[in-house]
mmCIF file of C-alpha atoms and ligand atoms in Angstrom:
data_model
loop_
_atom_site.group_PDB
_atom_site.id
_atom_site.type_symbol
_atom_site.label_atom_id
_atom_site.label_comp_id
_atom_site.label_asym_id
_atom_site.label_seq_id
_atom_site.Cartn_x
_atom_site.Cartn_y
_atom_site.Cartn_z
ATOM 1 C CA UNK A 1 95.062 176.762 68.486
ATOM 2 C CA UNK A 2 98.422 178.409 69.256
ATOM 3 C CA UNK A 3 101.640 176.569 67.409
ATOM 4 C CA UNK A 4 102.605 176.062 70.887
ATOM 5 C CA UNK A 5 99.975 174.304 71.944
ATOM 6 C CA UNK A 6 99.703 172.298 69.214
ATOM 7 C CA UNK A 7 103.181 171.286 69.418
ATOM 8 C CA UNK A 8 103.002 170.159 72.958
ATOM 9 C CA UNK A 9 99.927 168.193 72.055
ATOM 10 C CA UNK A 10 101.075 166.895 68.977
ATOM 11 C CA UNK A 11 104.512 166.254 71.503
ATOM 12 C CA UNK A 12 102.754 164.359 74.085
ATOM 13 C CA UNK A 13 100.032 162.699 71.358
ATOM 14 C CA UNK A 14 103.445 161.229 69.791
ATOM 15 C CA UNK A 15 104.860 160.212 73.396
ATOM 16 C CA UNK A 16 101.445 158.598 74.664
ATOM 17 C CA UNK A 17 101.510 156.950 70.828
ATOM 18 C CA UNK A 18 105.084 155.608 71.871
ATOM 19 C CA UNK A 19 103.864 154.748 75.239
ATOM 20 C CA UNK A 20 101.047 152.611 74.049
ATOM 21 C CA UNK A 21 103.516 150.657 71.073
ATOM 22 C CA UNK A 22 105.978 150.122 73.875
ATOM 23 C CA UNK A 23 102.820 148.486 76.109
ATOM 24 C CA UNK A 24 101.032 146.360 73.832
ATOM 25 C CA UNK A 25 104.620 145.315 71.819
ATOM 26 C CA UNK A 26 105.320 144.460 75.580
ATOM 27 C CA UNK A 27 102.280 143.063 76.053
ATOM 28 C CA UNK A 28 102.499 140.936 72.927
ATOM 29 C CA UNK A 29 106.076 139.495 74.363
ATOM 30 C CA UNK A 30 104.134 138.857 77.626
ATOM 31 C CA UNK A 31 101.319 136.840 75.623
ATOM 32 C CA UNK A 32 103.606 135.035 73.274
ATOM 33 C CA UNK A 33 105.968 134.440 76.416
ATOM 34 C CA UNK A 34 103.124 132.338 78.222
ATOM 35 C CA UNK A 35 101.772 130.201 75.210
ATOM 36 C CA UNK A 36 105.550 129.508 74.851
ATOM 37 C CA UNK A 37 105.599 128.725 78.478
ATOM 38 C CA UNK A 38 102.412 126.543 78.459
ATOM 39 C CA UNK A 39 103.640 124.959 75.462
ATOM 40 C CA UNK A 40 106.566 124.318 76.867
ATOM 41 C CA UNK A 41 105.562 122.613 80.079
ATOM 42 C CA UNK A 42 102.795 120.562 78.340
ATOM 43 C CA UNK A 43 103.121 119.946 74.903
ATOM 44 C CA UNK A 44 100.051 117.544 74.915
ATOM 45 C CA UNK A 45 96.415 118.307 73.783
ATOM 46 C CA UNK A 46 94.076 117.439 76.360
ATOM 47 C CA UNK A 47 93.200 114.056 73.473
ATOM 48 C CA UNK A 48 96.852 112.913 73.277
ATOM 49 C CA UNK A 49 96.940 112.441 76.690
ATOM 50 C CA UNK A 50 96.871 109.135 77.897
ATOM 51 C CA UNK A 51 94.377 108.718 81.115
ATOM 52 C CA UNK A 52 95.608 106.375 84.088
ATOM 53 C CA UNK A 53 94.027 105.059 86.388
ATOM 54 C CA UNK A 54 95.916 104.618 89.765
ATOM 55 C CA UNK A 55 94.653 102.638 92.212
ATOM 56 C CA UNK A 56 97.331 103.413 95.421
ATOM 57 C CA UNK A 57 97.396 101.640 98.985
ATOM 58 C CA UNK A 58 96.999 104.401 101.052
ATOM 59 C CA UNK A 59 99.535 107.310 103.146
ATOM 60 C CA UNK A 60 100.394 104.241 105.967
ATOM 61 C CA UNK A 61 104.077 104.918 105.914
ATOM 62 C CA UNK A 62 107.178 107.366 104.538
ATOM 63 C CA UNK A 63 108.119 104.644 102.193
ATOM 64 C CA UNK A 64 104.212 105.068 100.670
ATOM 65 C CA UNK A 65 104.717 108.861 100.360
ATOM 66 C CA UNK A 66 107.929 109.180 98.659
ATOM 67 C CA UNK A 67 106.435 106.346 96.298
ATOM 68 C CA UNK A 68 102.995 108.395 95.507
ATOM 69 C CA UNK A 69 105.163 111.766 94.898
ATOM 70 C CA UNK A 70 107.300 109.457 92.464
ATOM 71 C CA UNK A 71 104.330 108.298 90.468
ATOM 72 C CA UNK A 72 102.397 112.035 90.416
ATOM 73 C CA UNK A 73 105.645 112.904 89.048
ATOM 74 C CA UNK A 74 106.040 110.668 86.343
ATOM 75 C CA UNK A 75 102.160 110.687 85.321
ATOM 76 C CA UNK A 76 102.081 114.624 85.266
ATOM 77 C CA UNK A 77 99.701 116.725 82.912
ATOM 78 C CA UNK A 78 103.661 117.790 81.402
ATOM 79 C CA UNK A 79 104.757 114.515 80.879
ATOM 80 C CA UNK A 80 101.548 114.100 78.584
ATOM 81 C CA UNK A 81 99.112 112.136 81.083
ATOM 82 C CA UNK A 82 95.841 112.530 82.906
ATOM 83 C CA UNK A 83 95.970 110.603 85.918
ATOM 84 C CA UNK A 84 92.977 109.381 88.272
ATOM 85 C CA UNK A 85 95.169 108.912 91.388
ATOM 86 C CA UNK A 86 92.776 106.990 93.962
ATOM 87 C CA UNK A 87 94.282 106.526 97.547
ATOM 88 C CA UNK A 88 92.691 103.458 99.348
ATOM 89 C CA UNK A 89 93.283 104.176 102.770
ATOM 90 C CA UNK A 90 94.458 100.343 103.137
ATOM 91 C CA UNK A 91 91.418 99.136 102.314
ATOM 92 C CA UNK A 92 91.210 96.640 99.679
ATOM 93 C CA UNK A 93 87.195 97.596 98.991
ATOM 94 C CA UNK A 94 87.957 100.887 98.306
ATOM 95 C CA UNK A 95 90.258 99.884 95.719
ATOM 96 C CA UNK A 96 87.926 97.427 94.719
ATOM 97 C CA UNK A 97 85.483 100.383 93.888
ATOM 98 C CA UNK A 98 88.462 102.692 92.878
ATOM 99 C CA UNK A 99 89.118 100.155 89.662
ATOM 100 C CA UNK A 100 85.518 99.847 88.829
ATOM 101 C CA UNK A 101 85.511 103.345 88.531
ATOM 102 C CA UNK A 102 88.498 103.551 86.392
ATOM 103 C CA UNK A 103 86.444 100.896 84.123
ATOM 104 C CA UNK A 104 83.506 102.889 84.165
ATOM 105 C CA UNK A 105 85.818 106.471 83.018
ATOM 106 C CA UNK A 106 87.079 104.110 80.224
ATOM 107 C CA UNK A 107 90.728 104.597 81.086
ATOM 108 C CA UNK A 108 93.727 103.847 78.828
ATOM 109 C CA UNK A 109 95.390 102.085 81.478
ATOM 110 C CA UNK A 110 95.265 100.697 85.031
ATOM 111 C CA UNK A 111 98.107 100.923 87.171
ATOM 112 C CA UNK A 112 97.048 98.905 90.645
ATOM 113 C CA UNK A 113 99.269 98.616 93.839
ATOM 114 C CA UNK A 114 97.485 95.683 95.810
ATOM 115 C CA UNK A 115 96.703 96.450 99.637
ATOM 116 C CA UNK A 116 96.854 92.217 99.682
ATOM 117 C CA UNK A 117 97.607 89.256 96.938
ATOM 118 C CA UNK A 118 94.181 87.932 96.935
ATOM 119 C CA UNK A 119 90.811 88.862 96.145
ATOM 120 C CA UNK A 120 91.537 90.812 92.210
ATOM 121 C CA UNK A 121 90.069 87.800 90.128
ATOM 122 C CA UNK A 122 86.334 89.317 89.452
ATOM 123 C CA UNK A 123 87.005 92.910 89.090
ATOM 124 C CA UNK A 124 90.527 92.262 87.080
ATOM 125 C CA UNK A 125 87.868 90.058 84.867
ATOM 126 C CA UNK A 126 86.131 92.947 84.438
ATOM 127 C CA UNK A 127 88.922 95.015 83.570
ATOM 128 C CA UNK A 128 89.536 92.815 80.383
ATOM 129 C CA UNK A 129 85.765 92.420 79.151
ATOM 130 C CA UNK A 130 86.176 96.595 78.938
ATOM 131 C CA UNK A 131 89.727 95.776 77.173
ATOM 132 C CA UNK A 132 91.836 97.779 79.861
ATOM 133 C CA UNK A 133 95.160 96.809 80.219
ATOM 134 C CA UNK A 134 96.163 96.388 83.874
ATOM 135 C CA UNK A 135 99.627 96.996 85.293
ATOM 136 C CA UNK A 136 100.576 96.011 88.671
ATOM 137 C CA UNK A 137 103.564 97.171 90.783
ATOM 138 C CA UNK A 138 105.232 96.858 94.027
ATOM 139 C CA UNK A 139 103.067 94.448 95.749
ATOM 140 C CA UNK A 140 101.962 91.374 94.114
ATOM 141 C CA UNK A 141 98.638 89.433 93.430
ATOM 142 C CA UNK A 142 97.794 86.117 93.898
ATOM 143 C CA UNK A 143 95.113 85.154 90.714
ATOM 144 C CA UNK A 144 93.671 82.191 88.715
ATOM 145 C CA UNK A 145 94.789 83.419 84.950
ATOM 146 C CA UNK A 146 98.091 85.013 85.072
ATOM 147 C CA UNK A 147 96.565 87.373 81.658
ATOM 148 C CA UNK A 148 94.121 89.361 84.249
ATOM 149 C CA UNK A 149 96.998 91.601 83.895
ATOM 150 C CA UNK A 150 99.886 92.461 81.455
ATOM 151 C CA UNK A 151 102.939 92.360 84.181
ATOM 152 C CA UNK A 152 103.986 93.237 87.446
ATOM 153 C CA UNK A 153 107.029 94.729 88.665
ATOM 154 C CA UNK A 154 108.172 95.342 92.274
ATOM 155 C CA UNK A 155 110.016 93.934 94.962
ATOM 156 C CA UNK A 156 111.469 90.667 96.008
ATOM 157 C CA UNK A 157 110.155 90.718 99.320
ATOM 158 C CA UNK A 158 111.552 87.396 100.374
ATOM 159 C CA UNK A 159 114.992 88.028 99.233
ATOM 160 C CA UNK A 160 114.702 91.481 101.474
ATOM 161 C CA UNK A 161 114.081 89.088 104.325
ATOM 162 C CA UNK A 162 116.414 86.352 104.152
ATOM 163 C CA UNK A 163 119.177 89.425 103.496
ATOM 164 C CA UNK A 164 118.070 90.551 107.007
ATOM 165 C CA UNK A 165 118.466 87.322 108.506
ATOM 166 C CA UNK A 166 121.907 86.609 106.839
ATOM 167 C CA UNK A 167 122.940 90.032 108.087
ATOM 168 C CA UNK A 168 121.703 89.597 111.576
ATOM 169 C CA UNK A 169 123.741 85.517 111.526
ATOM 170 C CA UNK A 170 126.456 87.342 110.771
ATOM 171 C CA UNK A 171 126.687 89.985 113.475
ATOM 172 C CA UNK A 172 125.838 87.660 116.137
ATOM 173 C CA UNK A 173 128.390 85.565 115.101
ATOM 174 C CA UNK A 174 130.989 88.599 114.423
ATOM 175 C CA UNK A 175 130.125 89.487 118.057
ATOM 176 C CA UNK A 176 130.225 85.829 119.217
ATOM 177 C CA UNK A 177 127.290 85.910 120.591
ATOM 178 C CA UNK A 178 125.717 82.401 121.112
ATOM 179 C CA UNK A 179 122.750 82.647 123.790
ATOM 180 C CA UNK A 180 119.445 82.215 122.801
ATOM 181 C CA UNK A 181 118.137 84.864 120.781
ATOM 182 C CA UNK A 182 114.280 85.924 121.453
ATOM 183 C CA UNK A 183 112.622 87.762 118.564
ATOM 184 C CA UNK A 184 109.670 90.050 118.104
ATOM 185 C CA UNK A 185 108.135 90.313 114.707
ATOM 186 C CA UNK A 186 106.148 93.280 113.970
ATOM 187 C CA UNK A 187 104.692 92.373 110.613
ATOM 188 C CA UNK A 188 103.140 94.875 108.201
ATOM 189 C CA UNK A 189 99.558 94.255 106.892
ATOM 190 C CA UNK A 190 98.763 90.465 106.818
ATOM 191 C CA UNK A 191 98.301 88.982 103.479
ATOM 192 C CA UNK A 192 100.129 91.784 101.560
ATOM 193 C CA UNK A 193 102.998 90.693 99.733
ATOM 194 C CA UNK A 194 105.825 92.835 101.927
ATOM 195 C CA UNK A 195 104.426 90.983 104.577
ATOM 196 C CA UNK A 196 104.498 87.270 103.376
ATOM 197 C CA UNK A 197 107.755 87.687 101.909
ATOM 198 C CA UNK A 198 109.398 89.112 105.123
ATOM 199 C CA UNK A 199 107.851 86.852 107.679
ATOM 200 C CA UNK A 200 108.261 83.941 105.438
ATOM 201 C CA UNK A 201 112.186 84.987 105.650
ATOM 202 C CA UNK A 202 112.104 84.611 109.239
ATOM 203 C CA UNK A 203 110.071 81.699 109.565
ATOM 204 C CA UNK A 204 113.083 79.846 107.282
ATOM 205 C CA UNK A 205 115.359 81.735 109.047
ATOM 206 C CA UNK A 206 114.561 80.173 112.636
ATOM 207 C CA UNK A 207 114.400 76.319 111.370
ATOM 208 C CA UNK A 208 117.866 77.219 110.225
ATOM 209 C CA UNK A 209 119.400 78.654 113.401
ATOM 210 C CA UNK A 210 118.556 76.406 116.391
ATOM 211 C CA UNK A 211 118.809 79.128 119.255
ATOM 212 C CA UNK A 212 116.736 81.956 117.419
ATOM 213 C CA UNK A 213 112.903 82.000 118.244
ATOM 214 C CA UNK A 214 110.018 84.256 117.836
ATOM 215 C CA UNK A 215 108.805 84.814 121.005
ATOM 216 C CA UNK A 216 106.479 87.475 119.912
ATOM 217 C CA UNK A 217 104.357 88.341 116.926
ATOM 218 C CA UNK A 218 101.819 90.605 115.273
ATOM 219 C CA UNK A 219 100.811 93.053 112.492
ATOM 220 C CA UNK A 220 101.479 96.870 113.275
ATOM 221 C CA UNK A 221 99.830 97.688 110.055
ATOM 222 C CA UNK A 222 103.128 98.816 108.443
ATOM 223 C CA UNK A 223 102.337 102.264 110.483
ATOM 224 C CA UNK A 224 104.046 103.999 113.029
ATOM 225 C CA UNK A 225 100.842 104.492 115.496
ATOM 226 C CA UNK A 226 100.051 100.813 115.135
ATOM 227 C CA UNK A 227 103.782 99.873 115.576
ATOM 228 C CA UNK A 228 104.257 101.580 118.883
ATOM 229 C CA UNK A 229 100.556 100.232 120.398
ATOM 230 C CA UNK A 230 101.879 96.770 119.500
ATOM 231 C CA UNK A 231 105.566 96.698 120.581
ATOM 232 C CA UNK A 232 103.946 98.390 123.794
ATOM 233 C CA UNK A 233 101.759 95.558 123.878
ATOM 234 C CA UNK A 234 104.819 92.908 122.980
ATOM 235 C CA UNK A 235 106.923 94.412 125.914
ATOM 236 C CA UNK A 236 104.175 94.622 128.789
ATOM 237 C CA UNK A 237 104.031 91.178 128.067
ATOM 238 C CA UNK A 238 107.667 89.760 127.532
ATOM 239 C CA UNK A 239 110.174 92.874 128.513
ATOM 240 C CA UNK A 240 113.843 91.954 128.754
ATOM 241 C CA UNK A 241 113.107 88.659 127.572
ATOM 242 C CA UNK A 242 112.999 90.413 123.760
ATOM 243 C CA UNK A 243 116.426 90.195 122.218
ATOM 244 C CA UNK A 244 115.682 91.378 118.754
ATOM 245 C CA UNK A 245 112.553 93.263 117.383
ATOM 246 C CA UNK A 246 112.254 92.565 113.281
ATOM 247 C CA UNK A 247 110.298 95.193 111.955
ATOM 248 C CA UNK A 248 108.550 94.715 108.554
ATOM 249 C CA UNK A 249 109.009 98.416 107.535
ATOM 250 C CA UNK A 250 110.754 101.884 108.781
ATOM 251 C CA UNK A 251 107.205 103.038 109.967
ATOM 252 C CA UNK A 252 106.860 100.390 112.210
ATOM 253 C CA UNK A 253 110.263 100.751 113.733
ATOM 254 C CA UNK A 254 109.922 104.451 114.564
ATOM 255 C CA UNK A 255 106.936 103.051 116.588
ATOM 256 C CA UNK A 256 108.768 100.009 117.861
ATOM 257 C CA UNK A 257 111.908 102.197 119.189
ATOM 258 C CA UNK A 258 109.710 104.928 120.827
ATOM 259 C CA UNK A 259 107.495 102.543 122.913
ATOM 260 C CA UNK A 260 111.194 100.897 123.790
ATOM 261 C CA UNK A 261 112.551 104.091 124.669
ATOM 262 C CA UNK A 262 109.325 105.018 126.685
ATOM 263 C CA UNK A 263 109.245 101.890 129.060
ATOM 264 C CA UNK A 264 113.162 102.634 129.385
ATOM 265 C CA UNK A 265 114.832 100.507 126.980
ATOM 266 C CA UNK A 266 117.685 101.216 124.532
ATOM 267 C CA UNK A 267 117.311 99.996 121.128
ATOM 268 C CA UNK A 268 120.976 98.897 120.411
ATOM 269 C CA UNK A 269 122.990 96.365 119.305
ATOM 270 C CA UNK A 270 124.742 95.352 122.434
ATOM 271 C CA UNK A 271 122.268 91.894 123.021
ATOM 272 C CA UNK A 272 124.574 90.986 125.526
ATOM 273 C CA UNK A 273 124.127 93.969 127.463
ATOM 274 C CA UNK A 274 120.503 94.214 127.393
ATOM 275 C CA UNK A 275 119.877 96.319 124.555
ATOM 276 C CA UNK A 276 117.405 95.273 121.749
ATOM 277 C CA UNK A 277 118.475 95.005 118.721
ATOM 278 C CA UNK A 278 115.568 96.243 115.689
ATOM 279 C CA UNK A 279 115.828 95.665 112.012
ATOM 280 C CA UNK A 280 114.175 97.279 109.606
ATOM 281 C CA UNK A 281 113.063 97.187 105.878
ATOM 282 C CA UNK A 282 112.721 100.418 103.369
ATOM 283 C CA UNK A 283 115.598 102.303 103.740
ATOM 284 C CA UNK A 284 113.860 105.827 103.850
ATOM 285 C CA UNK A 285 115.923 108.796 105.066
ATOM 286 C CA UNK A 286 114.426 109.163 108.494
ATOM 287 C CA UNK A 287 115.104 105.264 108.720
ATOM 288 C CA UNK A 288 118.702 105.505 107.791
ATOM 289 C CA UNK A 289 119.001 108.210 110.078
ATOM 290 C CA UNK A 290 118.556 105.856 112.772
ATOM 291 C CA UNK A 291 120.067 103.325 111.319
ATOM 292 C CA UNK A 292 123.205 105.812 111.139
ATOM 293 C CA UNK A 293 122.607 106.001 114.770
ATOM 294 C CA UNK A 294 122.654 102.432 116.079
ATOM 295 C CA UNK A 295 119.322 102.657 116.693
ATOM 296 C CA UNK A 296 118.525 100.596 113.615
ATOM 297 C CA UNK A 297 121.166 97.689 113.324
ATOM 298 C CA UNK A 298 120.795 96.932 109.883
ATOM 299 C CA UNK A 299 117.893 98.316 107.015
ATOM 300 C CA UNK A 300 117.618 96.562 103.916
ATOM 301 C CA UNK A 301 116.163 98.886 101.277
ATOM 302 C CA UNK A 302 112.623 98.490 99.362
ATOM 303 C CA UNK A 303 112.971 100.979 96.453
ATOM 304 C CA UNK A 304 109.654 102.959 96.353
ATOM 305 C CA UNK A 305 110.507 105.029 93.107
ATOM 306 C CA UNK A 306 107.934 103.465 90.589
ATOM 307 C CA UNK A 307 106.883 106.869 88.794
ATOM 308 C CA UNK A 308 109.771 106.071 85.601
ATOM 309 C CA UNK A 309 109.707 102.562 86.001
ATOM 310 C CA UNK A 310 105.705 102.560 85.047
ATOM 311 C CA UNK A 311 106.229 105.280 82.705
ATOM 312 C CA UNK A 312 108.625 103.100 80.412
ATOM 313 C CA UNK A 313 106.728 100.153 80.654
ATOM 314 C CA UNK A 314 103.393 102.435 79.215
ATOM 315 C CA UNK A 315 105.662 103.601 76.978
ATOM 316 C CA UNK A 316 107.286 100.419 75.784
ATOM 317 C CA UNK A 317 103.469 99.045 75.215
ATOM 318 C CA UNK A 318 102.331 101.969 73.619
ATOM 319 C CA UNK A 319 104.783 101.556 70.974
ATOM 320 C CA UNK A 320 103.591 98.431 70.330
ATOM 321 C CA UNK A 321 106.379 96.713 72.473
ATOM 322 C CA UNK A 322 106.293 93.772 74.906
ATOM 323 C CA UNK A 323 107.594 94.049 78.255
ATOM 324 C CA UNK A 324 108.417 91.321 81.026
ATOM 325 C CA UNK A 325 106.048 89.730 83.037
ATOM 326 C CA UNK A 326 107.644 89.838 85.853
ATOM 327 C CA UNK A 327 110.441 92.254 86.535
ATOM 328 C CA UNK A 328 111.912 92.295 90.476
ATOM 329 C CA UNK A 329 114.463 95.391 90.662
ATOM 330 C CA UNK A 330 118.071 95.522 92.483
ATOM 331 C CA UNK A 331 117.758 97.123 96.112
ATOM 332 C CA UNK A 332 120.805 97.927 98.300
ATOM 333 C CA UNK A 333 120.837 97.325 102.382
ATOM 334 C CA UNK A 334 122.593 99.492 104.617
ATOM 335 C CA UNK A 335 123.776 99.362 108.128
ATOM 336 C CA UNK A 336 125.745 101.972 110.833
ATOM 337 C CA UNK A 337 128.606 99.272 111.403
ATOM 338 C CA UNK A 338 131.480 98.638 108.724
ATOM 339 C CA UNK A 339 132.407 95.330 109.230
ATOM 340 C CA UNK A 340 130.324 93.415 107.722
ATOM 341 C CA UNK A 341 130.345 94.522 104.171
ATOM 342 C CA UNK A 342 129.368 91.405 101.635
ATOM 343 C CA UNK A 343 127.363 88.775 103.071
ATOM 344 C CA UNK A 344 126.336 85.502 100.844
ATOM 345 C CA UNK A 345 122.487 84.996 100.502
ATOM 346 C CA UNK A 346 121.343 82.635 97.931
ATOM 347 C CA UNK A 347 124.818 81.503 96.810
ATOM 348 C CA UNK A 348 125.372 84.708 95.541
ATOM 349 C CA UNK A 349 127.181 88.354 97.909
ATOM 350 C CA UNK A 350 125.166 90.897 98.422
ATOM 351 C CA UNK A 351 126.784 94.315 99.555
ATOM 352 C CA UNK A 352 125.880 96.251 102.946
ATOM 353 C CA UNK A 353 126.875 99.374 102.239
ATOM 354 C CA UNK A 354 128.149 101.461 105.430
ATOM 355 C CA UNK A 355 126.381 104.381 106.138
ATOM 356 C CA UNK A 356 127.228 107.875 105.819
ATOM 357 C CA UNK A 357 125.264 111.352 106.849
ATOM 358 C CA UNK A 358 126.452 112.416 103.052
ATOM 359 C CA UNK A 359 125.164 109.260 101.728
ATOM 360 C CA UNK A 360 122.317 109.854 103.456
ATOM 361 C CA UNK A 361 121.511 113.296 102.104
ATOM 362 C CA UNK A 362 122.101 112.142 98.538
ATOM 363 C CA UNK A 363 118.974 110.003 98.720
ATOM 364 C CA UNK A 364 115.917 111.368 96.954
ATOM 365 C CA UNK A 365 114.232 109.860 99.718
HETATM 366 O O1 LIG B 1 104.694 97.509 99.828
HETATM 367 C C1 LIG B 1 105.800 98.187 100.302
HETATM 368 C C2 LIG B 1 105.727 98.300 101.785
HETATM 369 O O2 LIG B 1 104.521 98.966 102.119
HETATM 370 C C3 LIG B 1 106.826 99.114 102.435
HETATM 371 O O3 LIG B 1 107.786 98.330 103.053
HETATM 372 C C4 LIG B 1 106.073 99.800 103.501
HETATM 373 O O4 LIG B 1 106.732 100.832 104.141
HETATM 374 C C5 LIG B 1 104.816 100.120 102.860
HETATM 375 O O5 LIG B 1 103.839 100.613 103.650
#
């Protein structure tokens, strides 16, 4: 072979030899990179994790939503959990079945949001026989033995209620308005908890003041759809005569302001003028949008962020800890106008916080 040729081979032998170092140190990096990665976003073996079992109302409203993409947060593979996320559809059977399942999978925990209060006796039962710890949020249940389940945490639906009513006494009275005031009540789902709590509200609220009344009432399901086909219903029947429409969630008032707006109404808050005046629970951003606007008058907020809430508690228990039975959390209420901005309910103030569009936007949802 002629020293030239050798050189050039031996040359480009040495450069391919460089070449392939360069590629396989590289693609060392690149394999130690993503175990680092995967270690990084779950440091968990598929046996530390802890499985849940979440049995989840259904997708019925915005306020739902933001609430299941808090809890898939929270109870991520990363975050060292494997979760059995079951959506009922808003029917109790299916969630019913959903927990049996769980019990059959042998799950660490179930976490249960109850469609209704009643009905979770047998198969809660049967969650202890199998010694699973049950956790209930937002909604509450109605049961025989209070130890079916280790604690329940959510809102007090009531108190969201009676805030509504204080707030909407006060702005009549602000406005001095003293005719009779006609009311439509769109409830949510009968017999769930958000339901009871708010129409019990109400109820209490009309013994107190002599000229309200409900002139009007039925569920809308707590969805927009059903909200609209019964306020359409509501105003074929009674029109004009409807002073104020109470809506149990957001969801329902979208519904509620679009059949108002299709018959030719304005949703408002000048009564005296022949607007109708809607108020609305949840406080989710499309619902403080319109609240912003005047379409809502006043929106008292039901937090929906249970992912870290449900995480500690799992966490405090795990550790051997004991957590509350019952645990309500703080919620804020909101409205478009700024004048009324503490109002008393159960001998204690409450803030309404006036709305802004950057207050809005620095919601997480
Ligand atoms: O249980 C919470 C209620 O259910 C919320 O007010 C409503 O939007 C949801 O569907």
């Amino acid at each position: 072979m002629k020293r030239q040729t050798l050189k050039t081979l031996l040359t480009g032998s040495a450069l391919l030899l460089c070449a392939l170092c360069v590629f396989f140190t590289g693609c060392g990096n690149i394999v130690a990179e993503t175990t680092e990665e995967k270690a990084e976003t779950s440091s968990h073996s598929d046996e530390d994790k802890l499985t849940i079992g979440l049995s989840q109302v259904g997708s019925e409203s915005d306020w739902r939503m933001a609430s299941t993409d808090s809890v898939k947060a929270a109870f991520s593979s990363a975050e060292g959990y494997n979760l059995i996320f079951d959506d009922a559809q808003q029917k109790q059977e299916n969630q019913l079945k959903a927990i049996r399942e769980f019990i059959d999978q042998g799950v660490d925990y179930i976490i249960l949001d109850p469609i209704v209060e009643t009905g979770w006796d047998s198969v809660l039962t049967e969650a202890r026989e199998a010694g699973i710890p049950v956790i209930v949020y937002d909604r509450g249940i109605e049961v025989d033995d209070e130890d079916l389940y280790v604690c329940w945490i959510g809102s007090d639906f009531k108190l969201e209620g009676e805030r509504a009513c204080v707030w909407l006494e006060e702005f009549l009275a602000s406005r001095g308005v003293n005719r009779n005031i006609n009311i439509a009540d769109l409830q949510g789902t009968l017999g769930a908890s958000a339901q009871i709590g708010r129409s019990a509200a109400l109820e209490e609220a009309v013994t107190l003041n002599k000229n309200w009344r409900i002139i009007a009432r039925d569920s809308g399901d707590f969805t927009t759809a059903k909200g609209k086909e019964v306020m359409t219903e509501m105003l074929n029947k009674h029109g004009r005569d409807i002073n104020v429409i109470y809506a149990e969630n957001d969801n329902m008032a979208y519904g509620a302001i679009e059949a108002l707006e299709k018959k030719g109404y304005t949703a408002g808050m000048d009564i005296e003028n022949g607007e109708i005046l809607v108020i609305s629970f949840d406080a989710t951003h499309n619902g403080l949008e319109l609240t912003l606007d005047g379409k809502i008058a006043a929106n008292t907020e039901c937090n929906p962020l249970y992912g870290p809430r449900l995480t500690e508690i799992i966490d405090t228990l795990e550790k051997g800890g004991s957590v509350e039975k019952v645990t309500y959390i703080d919620e804020e209420q909101f409205s478009g106008i700024s004048y009324i901005g503490t109002i008393q309910v159960r001998n204690r103030p409450y803030t309404v916080t006036y709305l802004t569009e950057d207050l809005i936007n620095d919601r997480q949802y």
